CSV table of C-alpha atoms and ligand atoms in Angstrom, one decimal:
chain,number,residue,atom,x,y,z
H,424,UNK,CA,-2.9,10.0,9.0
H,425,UNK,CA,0.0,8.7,11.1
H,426,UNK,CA,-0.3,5.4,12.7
H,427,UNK,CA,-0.9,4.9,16.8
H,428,UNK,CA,1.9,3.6,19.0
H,429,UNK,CA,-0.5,0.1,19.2
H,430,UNK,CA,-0.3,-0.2,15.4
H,431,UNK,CA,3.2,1.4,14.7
H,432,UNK,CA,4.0,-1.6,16.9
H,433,UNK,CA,1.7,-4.2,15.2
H,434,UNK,CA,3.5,-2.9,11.5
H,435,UNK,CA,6.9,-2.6,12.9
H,436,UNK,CA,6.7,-6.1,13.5
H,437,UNK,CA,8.2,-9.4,12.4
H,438,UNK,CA,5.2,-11.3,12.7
H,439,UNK,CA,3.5,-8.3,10.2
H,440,UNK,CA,7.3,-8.8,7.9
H,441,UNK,CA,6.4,-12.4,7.7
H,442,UNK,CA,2.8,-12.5,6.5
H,443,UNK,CA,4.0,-9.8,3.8
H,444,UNK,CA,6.7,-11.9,2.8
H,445,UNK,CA,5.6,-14.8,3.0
H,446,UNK,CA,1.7,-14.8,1.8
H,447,UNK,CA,1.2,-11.0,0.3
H,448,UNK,CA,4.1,-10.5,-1.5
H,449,UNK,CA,3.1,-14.4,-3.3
H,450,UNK,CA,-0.4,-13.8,-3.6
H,451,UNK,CA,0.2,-10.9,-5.6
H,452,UNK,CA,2.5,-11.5,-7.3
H,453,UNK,CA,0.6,-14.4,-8.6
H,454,UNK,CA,-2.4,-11.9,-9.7
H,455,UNK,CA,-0.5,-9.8,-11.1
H,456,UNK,CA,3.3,-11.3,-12.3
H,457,UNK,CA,6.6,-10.8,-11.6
H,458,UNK,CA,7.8,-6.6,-12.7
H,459,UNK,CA,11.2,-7.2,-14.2
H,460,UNK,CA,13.3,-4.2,-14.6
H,461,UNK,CA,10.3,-2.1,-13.9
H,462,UNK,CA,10.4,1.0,-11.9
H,463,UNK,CA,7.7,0.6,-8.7
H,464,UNK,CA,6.4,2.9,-6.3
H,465,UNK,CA,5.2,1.7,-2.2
H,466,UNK,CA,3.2,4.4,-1.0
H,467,UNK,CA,2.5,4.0,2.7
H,468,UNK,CA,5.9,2.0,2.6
H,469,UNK,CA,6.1,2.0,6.5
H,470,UNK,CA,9.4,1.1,7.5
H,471,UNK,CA,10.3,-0.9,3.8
H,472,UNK,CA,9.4,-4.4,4.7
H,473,UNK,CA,7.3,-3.8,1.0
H,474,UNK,CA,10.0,-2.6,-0.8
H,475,UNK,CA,12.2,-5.2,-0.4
H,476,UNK,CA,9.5,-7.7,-1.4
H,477,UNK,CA,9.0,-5.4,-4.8
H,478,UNK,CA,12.9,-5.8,-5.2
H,479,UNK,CA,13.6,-9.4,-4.3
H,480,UNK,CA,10.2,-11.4,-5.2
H,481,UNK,CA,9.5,-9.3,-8.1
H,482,UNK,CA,12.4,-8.4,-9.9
H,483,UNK,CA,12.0,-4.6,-9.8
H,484,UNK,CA,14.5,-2.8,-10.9
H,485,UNK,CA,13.9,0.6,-9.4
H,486,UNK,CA,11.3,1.0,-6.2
H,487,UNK,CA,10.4,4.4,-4.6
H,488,UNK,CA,9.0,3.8,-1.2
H,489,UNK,CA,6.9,6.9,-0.1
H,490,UNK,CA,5.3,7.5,3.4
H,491,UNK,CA,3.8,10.5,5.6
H,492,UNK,CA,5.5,9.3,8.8
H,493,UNK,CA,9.2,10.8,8.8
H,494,UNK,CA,10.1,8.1,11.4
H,495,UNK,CA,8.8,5.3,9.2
H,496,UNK,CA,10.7,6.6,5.9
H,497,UNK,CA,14.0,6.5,8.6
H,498,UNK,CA,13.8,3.2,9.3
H,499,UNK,CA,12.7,2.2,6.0
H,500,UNK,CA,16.4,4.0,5.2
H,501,UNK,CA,18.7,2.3,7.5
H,502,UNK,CA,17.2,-0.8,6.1
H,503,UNK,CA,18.6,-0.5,3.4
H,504,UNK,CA,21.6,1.7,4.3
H,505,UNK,CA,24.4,1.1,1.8
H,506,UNK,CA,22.7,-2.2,0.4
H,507,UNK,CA,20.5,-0.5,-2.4
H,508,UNK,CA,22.9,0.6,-5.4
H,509,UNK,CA,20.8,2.9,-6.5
H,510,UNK,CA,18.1,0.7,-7.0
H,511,UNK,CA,15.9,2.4,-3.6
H,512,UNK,CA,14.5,5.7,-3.3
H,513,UNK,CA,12.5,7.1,-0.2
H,514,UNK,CA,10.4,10.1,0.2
H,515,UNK,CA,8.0,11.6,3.2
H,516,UNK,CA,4.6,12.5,1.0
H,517,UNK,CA,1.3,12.1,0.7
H,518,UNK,CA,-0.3,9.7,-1.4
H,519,UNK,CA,-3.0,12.6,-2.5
H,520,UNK,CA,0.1,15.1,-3.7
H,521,UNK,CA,2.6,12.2,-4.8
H,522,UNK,CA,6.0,14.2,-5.7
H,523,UNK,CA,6.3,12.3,-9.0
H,524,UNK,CA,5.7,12.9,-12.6
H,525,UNK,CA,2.9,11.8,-14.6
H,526,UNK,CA,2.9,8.4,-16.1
H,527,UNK,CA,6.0,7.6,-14.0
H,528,UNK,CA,5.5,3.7,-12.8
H,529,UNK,CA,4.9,0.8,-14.0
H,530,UNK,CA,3.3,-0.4,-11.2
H,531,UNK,CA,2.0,0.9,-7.9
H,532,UNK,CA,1.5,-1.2,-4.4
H,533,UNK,CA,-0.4,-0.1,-1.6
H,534,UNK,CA,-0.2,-2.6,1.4
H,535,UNK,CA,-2.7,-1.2,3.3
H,536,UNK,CA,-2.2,2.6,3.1
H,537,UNK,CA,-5.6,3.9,1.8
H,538,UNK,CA,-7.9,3.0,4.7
H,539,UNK,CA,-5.3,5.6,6.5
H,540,UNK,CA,-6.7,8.9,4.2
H,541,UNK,CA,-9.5,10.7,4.8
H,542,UNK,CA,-9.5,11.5,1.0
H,543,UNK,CA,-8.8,8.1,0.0
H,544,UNK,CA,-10.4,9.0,-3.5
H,545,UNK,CA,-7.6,11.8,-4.3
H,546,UNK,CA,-5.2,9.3,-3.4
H,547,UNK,CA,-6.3,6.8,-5.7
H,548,UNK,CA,-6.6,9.8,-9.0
H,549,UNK,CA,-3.0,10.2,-8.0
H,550,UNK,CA,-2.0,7.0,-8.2
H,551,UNK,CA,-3.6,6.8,-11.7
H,552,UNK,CA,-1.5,10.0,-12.2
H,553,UNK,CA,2.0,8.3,-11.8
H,554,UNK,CA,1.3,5.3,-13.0
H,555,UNK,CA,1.9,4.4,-16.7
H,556,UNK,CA,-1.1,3.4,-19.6
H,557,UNK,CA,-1.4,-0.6,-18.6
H,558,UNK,CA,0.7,0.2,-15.3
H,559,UNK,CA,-0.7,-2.1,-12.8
H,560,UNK,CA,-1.8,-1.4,-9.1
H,561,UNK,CA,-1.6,-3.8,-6.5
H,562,UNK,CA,-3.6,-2.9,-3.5
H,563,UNK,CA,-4.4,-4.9,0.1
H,564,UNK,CA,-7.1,-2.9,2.2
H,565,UNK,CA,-9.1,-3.4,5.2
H,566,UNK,CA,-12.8,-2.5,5.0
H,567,UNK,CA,-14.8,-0.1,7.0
H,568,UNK,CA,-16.8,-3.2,8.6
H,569,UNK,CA,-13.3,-3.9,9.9
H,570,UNK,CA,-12.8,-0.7,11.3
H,571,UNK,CA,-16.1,-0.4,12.8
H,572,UNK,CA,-15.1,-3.8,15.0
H,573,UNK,CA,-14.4,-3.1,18.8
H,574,UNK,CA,-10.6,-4.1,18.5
H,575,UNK,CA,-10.0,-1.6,15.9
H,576,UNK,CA,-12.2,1.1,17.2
H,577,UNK,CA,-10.7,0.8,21.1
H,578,UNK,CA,-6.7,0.2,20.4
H,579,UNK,CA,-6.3,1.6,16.7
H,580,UNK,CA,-6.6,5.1,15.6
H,581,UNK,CA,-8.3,5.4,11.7
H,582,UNK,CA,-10.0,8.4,9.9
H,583,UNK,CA,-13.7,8.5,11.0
H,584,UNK,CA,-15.6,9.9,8.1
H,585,UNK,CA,-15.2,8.3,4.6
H,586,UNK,CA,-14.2,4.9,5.6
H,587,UNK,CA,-14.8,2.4,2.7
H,588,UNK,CA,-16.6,-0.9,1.6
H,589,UNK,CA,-14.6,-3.6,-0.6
H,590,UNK,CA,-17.4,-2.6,-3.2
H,591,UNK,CA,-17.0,1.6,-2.9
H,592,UNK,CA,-13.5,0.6,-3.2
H,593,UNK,CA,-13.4,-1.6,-6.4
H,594,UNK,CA,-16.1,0.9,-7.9
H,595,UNK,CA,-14.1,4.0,-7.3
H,596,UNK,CA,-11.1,2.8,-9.7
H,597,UNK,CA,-12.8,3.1,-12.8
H,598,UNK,CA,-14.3,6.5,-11.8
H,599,UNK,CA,-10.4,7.3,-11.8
H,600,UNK,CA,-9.4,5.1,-15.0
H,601,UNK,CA,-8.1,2.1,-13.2
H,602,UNK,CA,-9.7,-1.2,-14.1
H,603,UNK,CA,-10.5,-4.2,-11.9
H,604,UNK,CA,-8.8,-7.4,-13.0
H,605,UNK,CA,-10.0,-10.9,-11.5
H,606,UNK,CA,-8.5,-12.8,-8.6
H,607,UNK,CA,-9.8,-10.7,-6.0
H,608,UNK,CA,-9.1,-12.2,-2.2
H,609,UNK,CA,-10.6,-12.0,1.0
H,610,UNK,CA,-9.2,-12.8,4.3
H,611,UNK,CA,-10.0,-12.7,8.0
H,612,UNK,CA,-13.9,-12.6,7.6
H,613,UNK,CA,-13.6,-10.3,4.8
H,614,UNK,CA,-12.0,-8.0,6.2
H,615,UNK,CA,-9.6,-7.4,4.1
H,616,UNK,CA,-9.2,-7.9,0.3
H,617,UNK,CA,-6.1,-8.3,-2.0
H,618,UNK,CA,-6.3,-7.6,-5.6
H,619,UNK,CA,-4.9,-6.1,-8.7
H,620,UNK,CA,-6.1,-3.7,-11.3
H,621,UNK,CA,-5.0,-1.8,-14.5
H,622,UNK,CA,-4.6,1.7,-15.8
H,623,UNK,CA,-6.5,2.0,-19.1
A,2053,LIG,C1,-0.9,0.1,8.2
A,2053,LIG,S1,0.6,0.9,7.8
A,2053,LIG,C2,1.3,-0.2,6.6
A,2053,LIG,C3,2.8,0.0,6.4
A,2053,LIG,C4,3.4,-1.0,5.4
A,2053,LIG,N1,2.9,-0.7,4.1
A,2053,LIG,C5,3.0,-2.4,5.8
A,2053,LIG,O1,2.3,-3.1,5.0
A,2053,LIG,O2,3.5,-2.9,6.8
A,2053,LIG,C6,0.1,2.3,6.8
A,2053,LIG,C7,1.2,3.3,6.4
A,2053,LIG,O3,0.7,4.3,5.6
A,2053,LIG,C8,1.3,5.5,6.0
A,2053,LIG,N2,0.4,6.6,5.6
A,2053,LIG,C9,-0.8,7.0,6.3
A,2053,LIG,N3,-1.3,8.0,5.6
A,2053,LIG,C10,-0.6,8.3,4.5
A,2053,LIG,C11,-0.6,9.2,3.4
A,2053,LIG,N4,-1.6,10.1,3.3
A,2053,LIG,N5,0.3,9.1,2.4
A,2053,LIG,C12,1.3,8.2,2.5
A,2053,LIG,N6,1.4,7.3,3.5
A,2053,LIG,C13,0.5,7.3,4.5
A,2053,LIG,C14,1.5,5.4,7.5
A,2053,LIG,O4,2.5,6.3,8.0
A,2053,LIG,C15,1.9,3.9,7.6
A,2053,LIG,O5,3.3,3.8,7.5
């Protein structure tokens, strides 16, 4: 589902550019290594803060950036209006009908997308659609304790039924053919959790 106006602002947001940049974008890229020449999809890419990480902090040679929010994928555009060479491509989709072939990716990156889908679980058998055998998928998600807190219940708007656990979450990959690797991280009281895993 589309963001709020309260969280639209909170993503649209230098402070929210900064701790992408400067601590997720890192952190993963530690997990899981740099993706040199590799074709990447964003999904959720908001308005592309992501996308330039994947291209400057990870050597990507090709990144899609994919959202549901028309606005988002417009501002995600004039970021990078007449800087991309070819190297940027942006979509309006779903993450649970992604518009891409199978086996298309080397690697997929959700910065906090799923938590936003009611049928998070179709979203994450596409990803394992489009992404390559041994493609890598980088995720950060917030929890369903987190989204049970006042502060997110009272200014945020987030599906009501199917929210999930860090552990329904790292048990549902396999179910899908995508495999845990280590390093998993928690932040903010657990709330959320940053991690890698693998298609088999
Ligand atoms: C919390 S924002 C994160 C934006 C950006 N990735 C970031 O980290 O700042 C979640 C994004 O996911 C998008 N989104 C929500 N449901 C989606 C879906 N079913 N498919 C693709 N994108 C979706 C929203 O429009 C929004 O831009």
């Amino acid at each position: 589902m589309k963001l709020n106006l309260v969280e639209k602002l909170l993503v649209n947001n230098p402070a929210r550019a900064l701790v992408q940049r400067l601590y997720e974008g890192p952190l993963l890229r530690k997990l899981g290594g740099r993706l040199d020449g590799a074709r990447v999809l964003d999904v959720g890419c908001g308005r592309g803060v992501g996308v330039q990480i994947l291209l400057e902090q990870f050597g990507a040679a090709q990144v899609y950036g994919l959202d549901l929010d028309p606005q988002q994928v417009r501002r995600a555009q004039q970021r990078f209006a007449g800087k991309s060479e070819g190297r940027v491509v942006f979509a309006v989709g779903s993450v649970d009908k992604l518009p891409f072939p199978d086996e298309y990716f080397d690697a997929v990156f959700d910065f906090g997308m799923l938590h936003h889908v009611v049928d998070w679980q179709a979203g994450v058998a596409e990803i394992q659609r489009v992404l390559k055998p041994s493609g890598l998928f980088f995720f950060e998600e917030v929890t369903r304790a987190a989204l049970n807190r006042w502060i997110y219940r009272t200014f945020l708007d987030h599906p009501a039924e199917n929210r999930f656990s860090e552990a329904e979450f790292m048990a549902e990959l396999p179910v899908h053919g995508i495999e845990p690797l280590g390093g998993l991280r928690r932040i903010l009281s657990n709330d959320i959790f940053i991690g890698i895993a693998k298609r088999t």
